[in-house]
Coordinates of C-alpha atoms in Angstrom, one line a residue:
M290 CA 15.8 4.1 -28.7
P291 CA 19.3 3.8 -27.1
L292 CA 19.4 4.4 -23.2
L293 CA 20.6 7.6 -22.0
P294 CA 22.3 8.0 -18.6
I295 CA 21.1 10.3 -15.7
R296 CA 23.2 13.0 -15.6
G297 CA 22.4 14.3 -12.2
P298 CA 20.3 13.7 -9.0
H299 CA 17.4 15.8 -10.5
R300 CA 17.3 15.6 -13.7
S301 CA 17.5 12.9 -16.6
A302 CA 19.0 13.6 -20.0
V303 CA 16.3 11.8 -21.5
I304 CA 13.9 14.4 -23.0
G305 CA 10.5 14.0 -21.9
A306 CA 11.8 12.6 -18.5
C307 CA 12.4 14.3 -15.2
V308 CA 14.1 12.5 -12.5
S309 CA 14.1 14.0 -8.9
S310 CA 15.5 12.9 -5.6
L311 CA 14.0 14.5 -2.7
R312 CA 13.9 15.2 1.2
R313 CA 10.5 14.4 2.3
A314 CA 8.1 15.9 4.5
P315 CA 6.0 13.9 6.7
L316 CA 3.0 12.1 5.5
L317 CA -0.2 14.4 5.0
M318 CA -3.7 12.7 5.2
G319 CA -6.7 13.7 3.8
L320 CA -9.5 13.5 0.9
L321 CA -9.7 12.9 -2.3
F322 CA -11.1 15.7 -4.8
G323 CA -12.3 14.3 -8.2
V324 CA -16.0 14.0 -9.6
L325 CA -14.9 12.5 -13.0
G326 CA -13.5 9.3 -13.3
C327 CA -10.6 7.7 -15.3
E328 CA -10.9 10.0 -18.5
G329 CA -14.4 10.7 -18.2
R330 CA -15.2 7.3 -16.5
P331 CA -17.5 7.0 -13.6
P332 CA -15.9 7.2 -10.1
P333 CA -15.7 3.8 -8.4
E334 CA -18.9 2.5 -6.9
N335 CA -19.3 1.9 -3.0
P336 CA -15.7 3.1 -2.5
G337 CA -16.5 2.1 1.6
P338 CA -14.0 2.8 4.3
V339 CA -9.9 2.5 4.0
N340 CA -9.5 -1.1 4.2
P341 CA -6.7 -2.1 1.6
C342 CA -5.5 -5.9 1.7
P343 CA -2.1 -5.5 0.2
S344 CA -1.0 -8.1 2.3
G345 CA -2.7 -11.0 1.6
T346 CA -4.8 -11.7 -2.0
C347 CA -8.0 -10.0 -1.3
G348 CA -9.7 -13.0 -0.5
G349 CA -7.0 -15.7 -0.7
G350 CA -4.0 -16.7 1.6
Q351 CA -1.4 -15.2 2.2
V352 CA 1.9 -16.0 0.1
V353 CA 5.1 -14.9 2.3
R354 CA 7.4 -12.4 1.0
P355 CA 10.7 -14.5 0.3
E356 CA 14.1 -12.8 1.5
G357 CA 15.7 -11.1 -1.4
S358 CA 12.5 -10.2 -3.5
V359 CA 11.8 -6.9 -5.0
R360 CA 7.9 -6.0 -4.7
I361 CA 6.9 -4.3 -7.6
A362 CA 3.4 -2.4 -8.2
A363 CA 1.3 -0.7 -10.8
F364 CA -1.3 2.1 -9.8
N365 CA -3.4 4.8 -12.0
V366 CA -3.3 7.5 -9.4
H367 CA -6.5 8.9 -11.1
R368 CA -5.9 12.4 -12.5
L369 CA -3.6 14.1 -10.4
F370 CA -3.7 17.8 -11.4
D371 CA -1.7 20.3 -10.0
T372 CA -3.0 23.9 -9.7
V373 CA -2.0 25.6 -12.4
C374 CA -4.5 25.8 -15.3
D375 CA -2.0 24.6 -18.4
S376 CA -4.7 24.6 -20.9
G377 CA -6.9 27.8 -20.0
K378 CA -10.1 25.6 -19.8
C379 CA -10.1 24.1 -16.3
G380 CA -12.6 22.7 -13.9
G381 CA -16.4 21.8 -14.6
S382 CA -16.9 19.9 -17.4
E383 CA -13.5 20.3 -19.2
Y384 CA -10.9 17.5 -19.1
E385 CA -8.4 19.6 -17.1
A386 CA -9.1 19.5 -13.4
L387 CA -7.9 22.5 -11.0
P388 CA -7.7 21.7 -7.5
T389 CA -7.5 24.1 -5.1
P390 CA -4.1 23.7 -3.0
G391 CA -6.0 22.3 0.0
V392 CA -7.8 19.7 -2.3
F393 CA -4.2 19.1 -4.1
D394 CA -2.7 18.5 -0.6
A395 CA -5.8 15.6 0.3
Q396 CA -5.5 14.2 -2.7
V397 CA -1.8 13.7 -2.6
G398 CA -1.8 12.9 1.1
R399 CA -4.6 10.3 0.7
L400 CA -2.4 8.7 -2.0
A401 CA 0.9 8.3 -0.4
S402 CA -1.0 7.2 3.1
S403 CA -2.2 4.1 0.8
L404 CA 0.9 3.5 -1.3
T405 CA 2.9 3.6 1.9
T406 CA 0.7 0.3 3.1
L407 CA 1.7 -1.7 -0.3
D408 CA 5.4 -2.1 1.3
A409 CA 6.2 -2.1 -2.5
D410 CA 9.8 -1.5 -3.5
I411 CA 9.2 0.4 -6.9
V412 CA 5.8 1.6 -8.0
L413 CA 4.4 2.1 -11.5
L414 CA 2.1 5.2 -12.0
S415 CA -0.3 6.4 -14.1
E416 CA -2.2 9.8 -14.4
V417 CA 0.4 12.2 -12.7
E418 CA 0.1 15.5 -15.0
T419 CA 3.1 17.4 -14.0
Q420 CA 6.8 17.4 -12.1
V421 CA 5.0 18.9 -9.3
G422 CA 2.2 16.4 -8.7
L423 CA 5.1 13.7 -8.7
D424 CA 7.7 16.2 -6.6
A425 CA 4.3 16.5 -4.0
L426 CA 3.5 13.0 -4.1
Q427 CA 7.3 11.7 -3.3
A428 CA 7.8 14.2 -0.3
R429 CA 5.2 12.4 1.5
L430 CA 7.0 8.8 0.4
P431 CA 10.7 8.7 2.2
E432 CA 10.7 5.2 1.4
F433 CA 10.9 6.4 -2.5
P434 CA 14.0 8.8 -2.7
H435 CA 14.1 8.3 -6.7
A436 CA 11.6 8.8 -9.0
V437 CA 11.1 9.7 -12.8
L438 CA 8.3 11.0 -14.8
G439 CA 7.5 10.2 -18.4
E440 CA 6.3 13.9 -19.8
T441 CA 4.7 13.9 -22.9
G442 CA 4.8 17.7 -22.8
G443 CA 0.8 17.8 -24.0
T444 CA -0.9 20.2 -22.2
A445 CA -2.6 18.7 -19.5
S446 CA -1.4 15.4 -20.4
V447 CA -1.7 12.5 -17.3
D448 CA 1.4 10.8 -17.8
V449 CA 3.3 7.8 -16.3
A450 CA 6.0 8.1 -13.6
V451 CA 8.3 5.7 -11.3
L452 CA 8.7 6.0 -7.9
S453 CA 11.9 3.6 -6.5
A454 CA 13.6 2.6 -3.4
F455 CA 16.7 1.7 -5.2
P456 CA 18.6 4.6 -7.6
I457 CA 17.8 5.0 -11.1
T458 CA 20.7 4.3 -13.7
S459 CA 19.2 5.3 -17.1
V460 CA 15.7 5.9 -18.4
G461 CA 15.0 5.2 -22.1
S462 CA 12.0 6.8 -24.1
H463 CA 9.6 4.9 -26.8
R464 CA 7.1 7.9 -27.1
D465 CA 8.3 8.3 -30.6
R466 CA 8.0 5.1 -32.3
V467 CA 5.9 4.4 -34.9
L468 CA 3.4 2.0 -34.2
T469 CA 1.2 -0.1 -36.7
R470 CA -2.7 -0.7 -36.4
P471 CA -3.9 -4.2 -37.8
D472 CA -5.4 -2.0 -40.6
G473 CA -2.0 -1.0 -41.4
S474 CA -2.2 2.4 -40.7
T475 CA 0.4 3.9 -38.2
T476 CA 0.0 5.7 -34.8
R477 CA 2.0 6.2 -31.8
F478 CA 1.8 5.6 -28.1
S479 CA -0.8 7.6 -25.9
R480 CA 1.6 8.1 -23.6
E481 CA 5.2 7.8 -22.7
L482 CA 6.4 4.0 -22.8
L483 CA 8.8 4.7 -20.0
E484 CA 11.8 2.3 -19.6
V485 CA 13.6 2.5 -16.3
H486 CA 17.0 0.6 -15.5
L487 CA 17.7 0.4 -11.6
D488 CA 20.4 -0.8 -9.4
V489 CA 18.8 -3.2 -7.0
N490 CA 21.8 -4.2 -4.4
G491 CA 24.0 -4.3 -7.3
K492 CA 21.7 -6.3 -9.8
E493 CA 20.2 -5.0 -12.7
V494 CA 16.0 -4.7 -12.4
I495 CA 14.5 -3.1 -15.9
V496 CA 10.5 -1.5 -15.4
F497 CA 8.3 -0.2 -18.3
A498 CA 5.7 1.8 -16.9
A499 CA 2.7 2.2 -19.2
H500 CA -0.7 3.3 -19.7
F501 CA -2.3 2.1 -23.0
R502 CA -5.1 4.0 -25.0
S503 CA -8.2 4.3 -23.3
K504 CA -12.0 3.0 -24.4
V505 CA -13.5 6.7 -24.0
D506 CA -13.8 8.0 -27.9
D507 CA -12.1 4.4 -28.4
D508 CA -9.5 3.5 -30.7
P509 CA -9.0 -0.2 -30.0
G510 CA -6.5 -0.6 -33.1
R511 CA -4.2 2.0 -31.2
R512 CA -4.4 0.1 -28.2
Y513 CA -3.6 -3.1 -30.0
A514 CA -0.5 -1.4 -31.7
E515 CA 0.7 -0.5 -28.5
A516 CA 0.2 -3.8 -27.1
D517 CA 2.2 -5.5 -29.4
T518 CA 5.0 -2.7 -29.8
T519 CA 5.5 -3.1 -25.9
R520 CA 5.8 -6.7 -25.9
T521 CA 8.5 -6.5 -28.8
I522 CA 10.2 -3.7 -26.8
V523 CA 10.2 -5.4 -23.5
A524 CA 11.3 -8.9 -24.9
Q525 CA 14.5 -7.0 -26.6
A526 CA 15.4 -5.3 -23.6
A527 CA 15.4 -8.9 -21.8
A528 CA 17.7 -10.0 -24.7
R529 CA 20.1 -7.4 -24.3
A530 CA 20.3 -7.8 -20.4
P531 CA 19.5 -11.7 -19.9
K532 CA 20.5 -11.5 -16.1
A533 CA 18.1 -8.9 -15.0
L534 CA 14.7 -8.9 -13.8
V535 CA 12.5 -7.3 -16.4
V536 CA 8.7 -6.3 -15.6
M537 CA 6.2 -3.9 -17.2
G538 CA 3.1 -2.6 -15.8
G539 CA 0.1 -0.3 -15.7
D540 CA -3.4 0.9 -16.8
L541 CA -3.6 -1.2 -20.3
N542 CA -7.3 -0.4 -20.4
D543 CA -8.1 -4.0 -21.3
V544 CA -8.9 -7.2 -20.1
P545 CA -7.5 -10.9 -20.0
G546 CA -8.7 -12.7 -23.7
S547 CA -9.0 -9.2 -25.4
A548 CA -6.9 -8.9 -28.5
P549 CA -4.4 -6.2 -26.8
I550 CA -3.6 -8.4 -23.8
T551 CA -3.7 -11.7 -26.1
A552 CA -1.1 -9.7 -28.0
M553 CA 1.3 -9.1 -25.1
E554 CA 0.7 -12.8 -24.0
R555 CA 1.9 -14.2 -27.6
D556 CA 4.7 -16.4 -27.8
G557 CA 5.2 -16.7 -24.4
Q558 CA 7.8 -13.9 -24.1
L559 CA 6.0 -12.4 -21.2
L560 CA 4.4 -13.6 -18.3
R561 CA 1.0 -12.1 -17.0
V562 CA 1.8 -12.7 -13.1
A563 CA -2.1 -12.7 -12.3
K564 CA -2.8 -15.8 -14.2
D565 CA -2.2 -18.1 -11.4
R566 CA -5.0 -16.1 -9.4
P567 CA -8.5 -16.5 -9.4
D568 CA -10.6 -13.7 -11.3
D569 CA -12.3 -12.5 -8.4
Q570 CA -9.0 -11.2 -7.0
T571 CA -7.6 -9.9 -10.0
W572 CA -10.1 -7.0 -11.0
T573 CA -9.1 -3.6 -10.4
Y574 CA -12.3 -1.5 -11.7
V575 CA -15.5 -1.4 -11.7
Y576 CA -17.5 -0.3 -15.0
S577 CA -21.4 -0.3 -15.0
G578 CA -21.3 -3.0 -12.6
Q579 CA -19.1 -5.2 -14.0
K580 CA -15.8 -5.8 -12.1
Q581 CA -12.7 -5.7 -14.5
A582 CA -8.9 -6.7 -14.6
I583 CA -7.8 -3.9 -16.7
D584 CA -4.3 -2.8 -14.4
H585 CA -1.4 -5.6 -15.3
L586 CA 1.8 -6.8 -14.2
F587 CA 3.8 -8.7 -16.9
V588 CA 7.4 -10.4 -16.6
A589 CA 10.1 -11.1 -19.3
N590 CA 10.3 -14.9 -19.4
A591 CA 13.8 -14.8 -21.2
A592 CA 15.4 -12.6 -18.7
G593 CA 17.1 -13.6 -15.3
G594 CA 14.3 -12.8 -12.7
T595 CA 11.1 -14.8 -11.9
Y596 CA 8.1 -14.1 -10.5
V597 CA 7.2 -15.5 -6.8
P598 CA 4.0 -17.8 -7.6
G599 CA 0.8 -16.8 -5.9
S600 CA 2.3 -13.5 -4.9
F601 CA 0.1 -11.3 -7.1
R602 CA -2.7 -8.9 -5.3
A603 CA -4.9 -6.1 -6.3
A604 CA -4.9 -4.1 -3.3
R605 CA -8.6 -2.3 -3.2
E606 CA -10.4 -0.3 -0.2
G607 CA -14.2 -0.8 0.1
G608 CA -15.9 -1.6 -2.9
G609 CA -13.1 -1.0 -5.2
G610 CA -10.2 1.8 -5.9
F611 CA -7.5 2.6 -3.5
G612 CA -6.0 5.7 -2.2
G613 CA -9.1 7.6 -3.3
S614 CA -8.8 6.6 -7.2
D615 CA -11.2 4.7 -9.1
H616 CA -8.6 1.8 -9.6
S617 CA -7.0 -0.9 -7.5
A618 CA -3.5 -0.8 -7.2
V619 CA -1.9 -4.2 -8.3
L620 CA 1.3 -5.6 -7.2
A621 CA 3.5 -8.8 -7.0
D622 CA 6.9 -10.2 -5.8
F623 CA 9.8 -11.1 -8.2
L624 CA 13.3 -12.6 -7.5
P625 CA 16.4 -11.1 -9.2
S626 CA 18.7 -13.3 -10.6
P627 CA 21.1 -15.1 -8.2

């Protein structure tokens, strides 16, 4: 759908997206609350002490960050629910968590502390329930004065969001787009596919924050349709802005070689930037003892920006996960067009 300009520093004109630009508070450290894993998956195995490796490649050599590059990260924060029970069924075995204020603050504090270590300019987030959670996280991250939430409006929905060191110029929504499964049936995106345009020192950068259908009560056709349509949407954005850096990322809930990820890479319009790293350095999630790369970053080949070779890395703590989440963060450096 067409992009709409932001009309003020705090709210976007786009339905379902809230933009905030806040004064910050100091960092608050704490521990994460969350017994359930991502959408019912188990918590990370052997989380271990905080020991992220964002400045290197988690086992490989360090790549020097080029001058003028933009560092973009994607991170599933793992069920960041606020302290209000919207569904009327919260806690215990219910889907919606209901943390106490202290537990909520501790989760936000640990997430913020870990995000700071990435030294990212833009972060694509997954699983933020409401604007309250995004505001709380942003308040502890003074390096990100700009933020937008892709709110779907569903009760207890976990949504995508973007944090940015650079001004947001416009926001686009794709949630209402009709998708077609391989069997011909139709569906829609599970969450918002959030399109955010940024002014990075006078250069245009376009990012897409995504979170595809999970494998809990699986609907693989829907996840494939999300991937296939996302490739088209991102490629079209690159064609409209040939001088822009165009990057898409998030928790896509599938691994390289799967039908959805293969669809993303079809025709060479998008580059999965982790392709130049060994498999033992790109995994982001542990399920039933298996290490899986389900969080991804893609760059549009037809646009003006480029990926810095070898700069992709997965930031982990101990045996896996990051910032108390059951997912690692992924990040890479990109160079906007001259």
